[in-house]
Short mmCIF file of N, CA and C in Angstrom, two decimals:
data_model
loop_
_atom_site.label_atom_id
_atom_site.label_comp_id
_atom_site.label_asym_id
_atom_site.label_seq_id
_atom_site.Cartn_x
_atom_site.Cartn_y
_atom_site.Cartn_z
N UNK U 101 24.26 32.79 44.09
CA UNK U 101 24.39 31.55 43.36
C UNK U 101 24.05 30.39 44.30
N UNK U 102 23.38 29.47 43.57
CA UNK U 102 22.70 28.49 44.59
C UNK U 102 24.50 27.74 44.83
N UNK U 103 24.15 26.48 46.27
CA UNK U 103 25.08 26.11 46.18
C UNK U 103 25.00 24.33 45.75
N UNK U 104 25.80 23.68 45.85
CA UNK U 104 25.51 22.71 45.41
C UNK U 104 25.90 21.66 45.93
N UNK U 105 24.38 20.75 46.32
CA UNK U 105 24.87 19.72 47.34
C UNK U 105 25.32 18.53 46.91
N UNK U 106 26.00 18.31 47.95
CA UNK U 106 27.02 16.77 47.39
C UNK U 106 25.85 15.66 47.27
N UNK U 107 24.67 15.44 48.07
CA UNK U 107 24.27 14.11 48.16
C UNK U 107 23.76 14.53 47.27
N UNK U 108 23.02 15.09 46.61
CA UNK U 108 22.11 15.40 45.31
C UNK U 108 23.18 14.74 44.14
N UNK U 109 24.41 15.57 43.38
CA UNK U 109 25.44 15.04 42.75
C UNK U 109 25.38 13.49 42.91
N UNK U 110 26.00 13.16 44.46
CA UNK U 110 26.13 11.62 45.04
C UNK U 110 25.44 10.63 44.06
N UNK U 111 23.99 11.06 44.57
CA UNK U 111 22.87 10.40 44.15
C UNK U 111 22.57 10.30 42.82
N UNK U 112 22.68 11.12 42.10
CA UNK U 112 22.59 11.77 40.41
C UNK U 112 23.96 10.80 40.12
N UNK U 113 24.67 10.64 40.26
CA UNK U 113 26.00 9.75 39.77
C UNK U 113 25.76 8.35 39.93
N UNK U 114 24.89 7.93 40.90
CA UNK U 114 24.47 6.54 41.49
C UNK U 114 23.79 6.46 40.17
N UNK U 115 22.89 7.26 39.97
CA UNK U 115 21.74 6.95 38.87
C UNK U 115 22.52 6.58 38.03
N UNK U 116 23.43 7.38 37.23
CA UNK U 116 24.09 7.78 35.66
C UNK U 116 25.06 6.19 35.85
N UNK U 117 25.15 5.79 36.77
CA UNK U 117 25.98 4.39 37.21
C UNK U 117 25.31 3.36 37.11
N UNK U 118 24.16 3.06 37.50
CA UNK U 118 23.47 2.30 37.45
C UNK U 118 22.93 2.35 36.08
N UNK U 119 22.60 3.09 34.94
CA UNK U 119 21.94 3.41 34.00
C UNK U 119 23.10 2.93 33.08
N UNK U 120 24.29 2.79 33.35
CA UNK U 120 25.27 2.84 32.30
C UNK U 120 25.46 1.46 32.04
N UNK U 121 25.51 0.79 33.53
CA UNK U 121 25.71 -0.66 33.80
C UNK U 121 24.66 -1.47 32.67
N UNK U 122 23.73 -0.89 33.09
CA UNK U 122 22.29 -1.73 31.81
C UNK U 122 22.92 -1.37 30.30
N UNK U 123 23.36 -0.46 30.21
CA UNK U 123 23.62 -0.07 28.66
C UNK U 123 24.60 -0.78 28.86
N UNK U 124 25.45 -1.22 29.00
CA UNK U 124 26.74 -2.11 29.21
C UNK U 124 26.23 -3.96 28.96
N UNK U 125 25.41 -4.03 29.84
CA UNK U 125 24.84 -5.30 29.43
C UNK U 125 24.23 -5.32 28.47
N UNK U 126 23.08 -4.73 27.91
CA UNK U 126 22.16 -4.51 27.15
C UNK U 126 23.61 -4.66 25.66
N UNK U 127 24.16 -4.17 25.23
CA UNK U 127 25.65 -4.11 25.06
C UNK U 127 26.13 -5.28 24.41
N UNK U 128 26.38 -5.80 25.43
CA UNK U 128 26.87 -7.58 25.55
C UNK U 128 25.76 -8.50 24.60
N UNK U 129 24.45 -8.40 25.56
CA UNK U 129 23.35 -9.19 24.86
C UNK U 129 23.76 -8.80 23.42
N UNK U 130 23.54 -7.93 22.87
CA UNK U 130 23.59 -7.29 21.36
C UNK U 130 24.75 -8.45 20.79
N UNK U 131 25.69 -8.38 21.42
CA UNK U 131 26.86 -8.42 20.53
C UNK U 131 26.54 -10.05 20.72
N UNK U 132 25.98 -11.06 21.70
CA UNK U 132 26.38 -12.32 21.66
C UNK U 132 25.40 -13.01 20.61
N UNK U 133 24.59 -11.76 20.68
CA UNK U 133 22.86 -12.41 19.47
C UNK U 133 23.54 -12.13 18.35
N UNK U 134 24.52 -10.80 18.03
CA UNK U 134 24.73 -10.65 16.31
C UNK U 134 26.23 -11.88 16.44
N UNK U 135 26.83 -12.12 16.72
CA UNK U 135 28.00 -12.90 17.10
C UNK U 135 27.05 -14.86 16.23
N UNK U 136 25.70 -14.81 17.42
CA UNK U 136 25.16 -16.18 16.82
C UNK U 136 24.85 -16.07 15.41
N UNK U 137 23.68 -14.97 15.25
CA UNK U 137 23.50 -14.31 13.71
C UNK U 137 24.27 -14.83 12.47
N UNK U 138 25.70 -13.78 12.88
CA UNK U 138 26.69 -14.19 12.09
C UNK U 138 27.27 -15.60 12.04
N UNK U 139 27.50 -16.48 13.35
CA UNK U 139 27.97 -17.95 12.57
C UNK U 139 26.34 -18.73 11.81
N UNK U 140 25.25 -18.01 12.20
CA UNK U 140 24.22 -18.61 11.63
C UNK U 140 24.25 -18.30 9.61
N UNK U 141 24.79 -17.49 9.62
CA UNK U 141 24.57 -17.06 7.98
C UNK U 141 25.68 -17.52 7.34
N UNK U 142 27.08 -17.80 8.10
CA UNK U 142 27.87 -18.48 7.61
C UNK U 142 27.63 -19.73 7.34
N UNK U 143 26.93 -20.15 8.17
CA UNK U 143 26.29 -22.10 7.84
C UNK U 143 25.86 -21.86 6.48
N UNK U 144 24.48 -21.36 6.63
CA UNK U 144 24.22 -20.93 5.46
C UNK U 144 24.72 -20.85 3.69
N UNK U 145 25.45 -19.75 4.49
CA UNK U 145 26.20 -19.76 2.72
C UNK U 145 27.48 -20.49 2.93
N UNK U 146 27.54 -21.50 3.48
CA UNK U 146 28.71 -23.01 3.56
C UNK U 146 27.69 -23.71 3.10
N UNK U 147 26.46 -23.85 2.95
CA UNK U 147 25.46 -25.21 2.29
C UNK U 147 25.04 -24.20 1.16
N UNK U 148 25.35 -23.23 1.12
CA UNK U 148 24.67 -22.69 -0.34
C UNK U 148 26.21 -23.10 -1.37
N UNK U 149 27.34 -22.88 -1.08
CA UNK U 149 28.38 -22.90 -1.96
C UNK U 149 28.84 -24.65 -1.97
N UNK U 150 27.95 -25.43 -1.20
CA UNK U 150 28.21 -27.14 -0.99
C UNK U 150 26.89 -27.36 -2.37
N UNK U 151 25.91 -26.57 -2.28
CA UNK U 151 24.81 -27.01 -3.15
C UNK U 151 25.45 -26.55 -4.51
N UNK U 152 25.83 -25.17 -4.44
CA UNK U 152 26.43 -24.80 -5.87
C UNK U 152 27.79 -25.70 -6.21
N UNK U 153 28.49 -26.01 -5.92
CA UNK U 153 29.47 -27.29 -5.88
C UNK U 153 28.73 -28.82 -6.89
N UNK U 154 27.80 -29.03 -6.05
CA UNK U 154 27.28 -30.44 -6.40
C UNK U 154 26.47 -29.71 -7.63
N UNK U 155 25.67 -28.55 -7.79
CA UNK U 155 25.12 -28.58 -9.08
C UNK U 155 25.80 -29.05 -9.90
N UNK U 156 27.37 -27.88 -9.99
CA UNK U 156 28.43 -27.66 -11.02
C UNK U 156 28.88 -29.17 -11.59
N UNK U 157 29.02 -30.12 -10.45
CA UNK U 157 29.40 -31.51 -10.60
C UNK U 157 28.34 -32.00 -11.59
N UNK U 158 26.86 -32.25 -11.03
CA UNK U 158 26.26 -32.93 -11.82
C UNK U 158 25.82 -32.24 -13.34
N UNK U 159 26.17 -31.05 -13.55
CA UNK U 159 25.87 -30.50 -14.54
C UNK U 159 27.20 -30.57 -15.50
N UNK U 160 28.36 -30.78 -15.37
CA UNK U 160 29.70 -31.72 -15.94
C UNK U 160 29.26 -32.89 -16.31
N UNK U 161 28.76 -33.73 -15.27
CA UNK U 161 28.40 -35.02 -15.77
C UNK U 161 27.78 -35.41 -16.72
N UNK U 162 26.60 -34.29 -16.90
CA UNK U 162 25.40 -34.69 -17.95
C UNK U 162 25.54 -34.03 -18.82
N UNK U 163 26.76 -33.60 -19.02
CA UNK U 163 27.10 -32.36 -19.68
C UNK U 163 25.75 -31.51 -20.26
N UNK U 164 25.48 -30.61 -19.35
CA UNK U 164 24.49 -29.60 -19.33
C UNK U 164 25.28 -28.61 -18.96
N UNK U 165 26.28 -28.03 -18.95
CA UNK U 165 27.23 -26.63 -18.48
C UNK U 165 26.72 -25.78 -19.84
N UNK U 166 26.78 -26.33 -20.68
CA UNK U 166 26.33 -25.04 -21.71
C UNK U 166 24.87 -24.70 -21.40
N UNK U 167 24.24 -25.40 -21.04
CA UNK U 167 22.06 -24.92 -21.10
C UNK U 167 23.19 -24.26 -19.87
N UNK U 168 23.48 -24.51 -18.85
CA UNK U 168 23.75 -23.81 -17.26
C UNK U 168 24.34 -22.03 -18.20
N UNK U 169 24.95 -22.16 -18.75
CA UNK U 169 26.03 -20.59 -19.23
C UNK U 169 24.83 -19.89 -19.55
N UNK U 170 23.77 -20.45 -20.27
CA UNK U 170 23.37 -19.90 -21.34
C UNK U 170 21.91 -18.94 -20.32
N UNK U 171 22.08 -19.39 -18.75
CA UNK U 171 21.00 -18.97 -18.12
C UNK U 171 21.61 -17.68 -17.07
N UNK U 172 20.89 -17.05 -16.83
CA UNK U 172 21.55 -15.96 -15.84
C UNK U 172 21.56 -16.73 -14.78
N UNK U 173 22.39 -16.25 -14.19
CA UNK U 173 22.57 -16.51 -12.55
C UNK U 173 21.70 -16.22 -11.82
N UNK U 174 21.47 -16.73 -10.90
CA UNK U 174 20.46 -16.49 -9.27
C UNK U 174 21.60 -14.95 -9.16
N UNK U 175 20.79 -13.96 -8.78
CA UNK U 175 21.67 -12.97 -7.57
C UNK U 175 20.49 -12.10 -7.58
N UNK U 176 20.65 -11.33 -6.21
CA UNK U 176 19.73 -9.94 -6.25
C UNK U 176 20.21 -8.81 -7.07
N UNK U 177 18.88 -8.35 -7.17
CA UNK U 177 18.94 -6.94 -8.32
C UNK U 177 20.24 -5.73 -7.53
#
């Protein structure tokens, strides 16, 4: 049976260490880009439910809520 040298292991562990470290960062990056992502889509649908707000208002006003009922909604299939 062969035997088995330590600096080989040593070295092979340096690698699997160093390799892990990048996946560790690589990691981080991920999470701080989906982290922006996410407060980015929250803006978003905070000015989409500010726009649907002010429709609802001006469509009270002019009283147009019934033509509004009588139409389907925006949504995906």
């Amino acid at each position: 049976m062969a035997e088995v040298d330590g600096e080989l292991v040593y070295e092979l562990l340096r690698r699997i260490q160093s390799d892990l470290s990048e996946v560790k960062f690589d990691v981080h990056e991920l999470k701080k880009r989906m982290t922006g992502a996410d407060e980015a889509l929250a803006g978003v649908n905070r000015r989409l439910d500010h726009q649907d707000d002010r429709l609802e208002r001006i469509e009270r006003r002019l009283d147009l809520h019934e033509l509004a009922e009588a139409q389907k909604p925006y949504g995906p299939k």
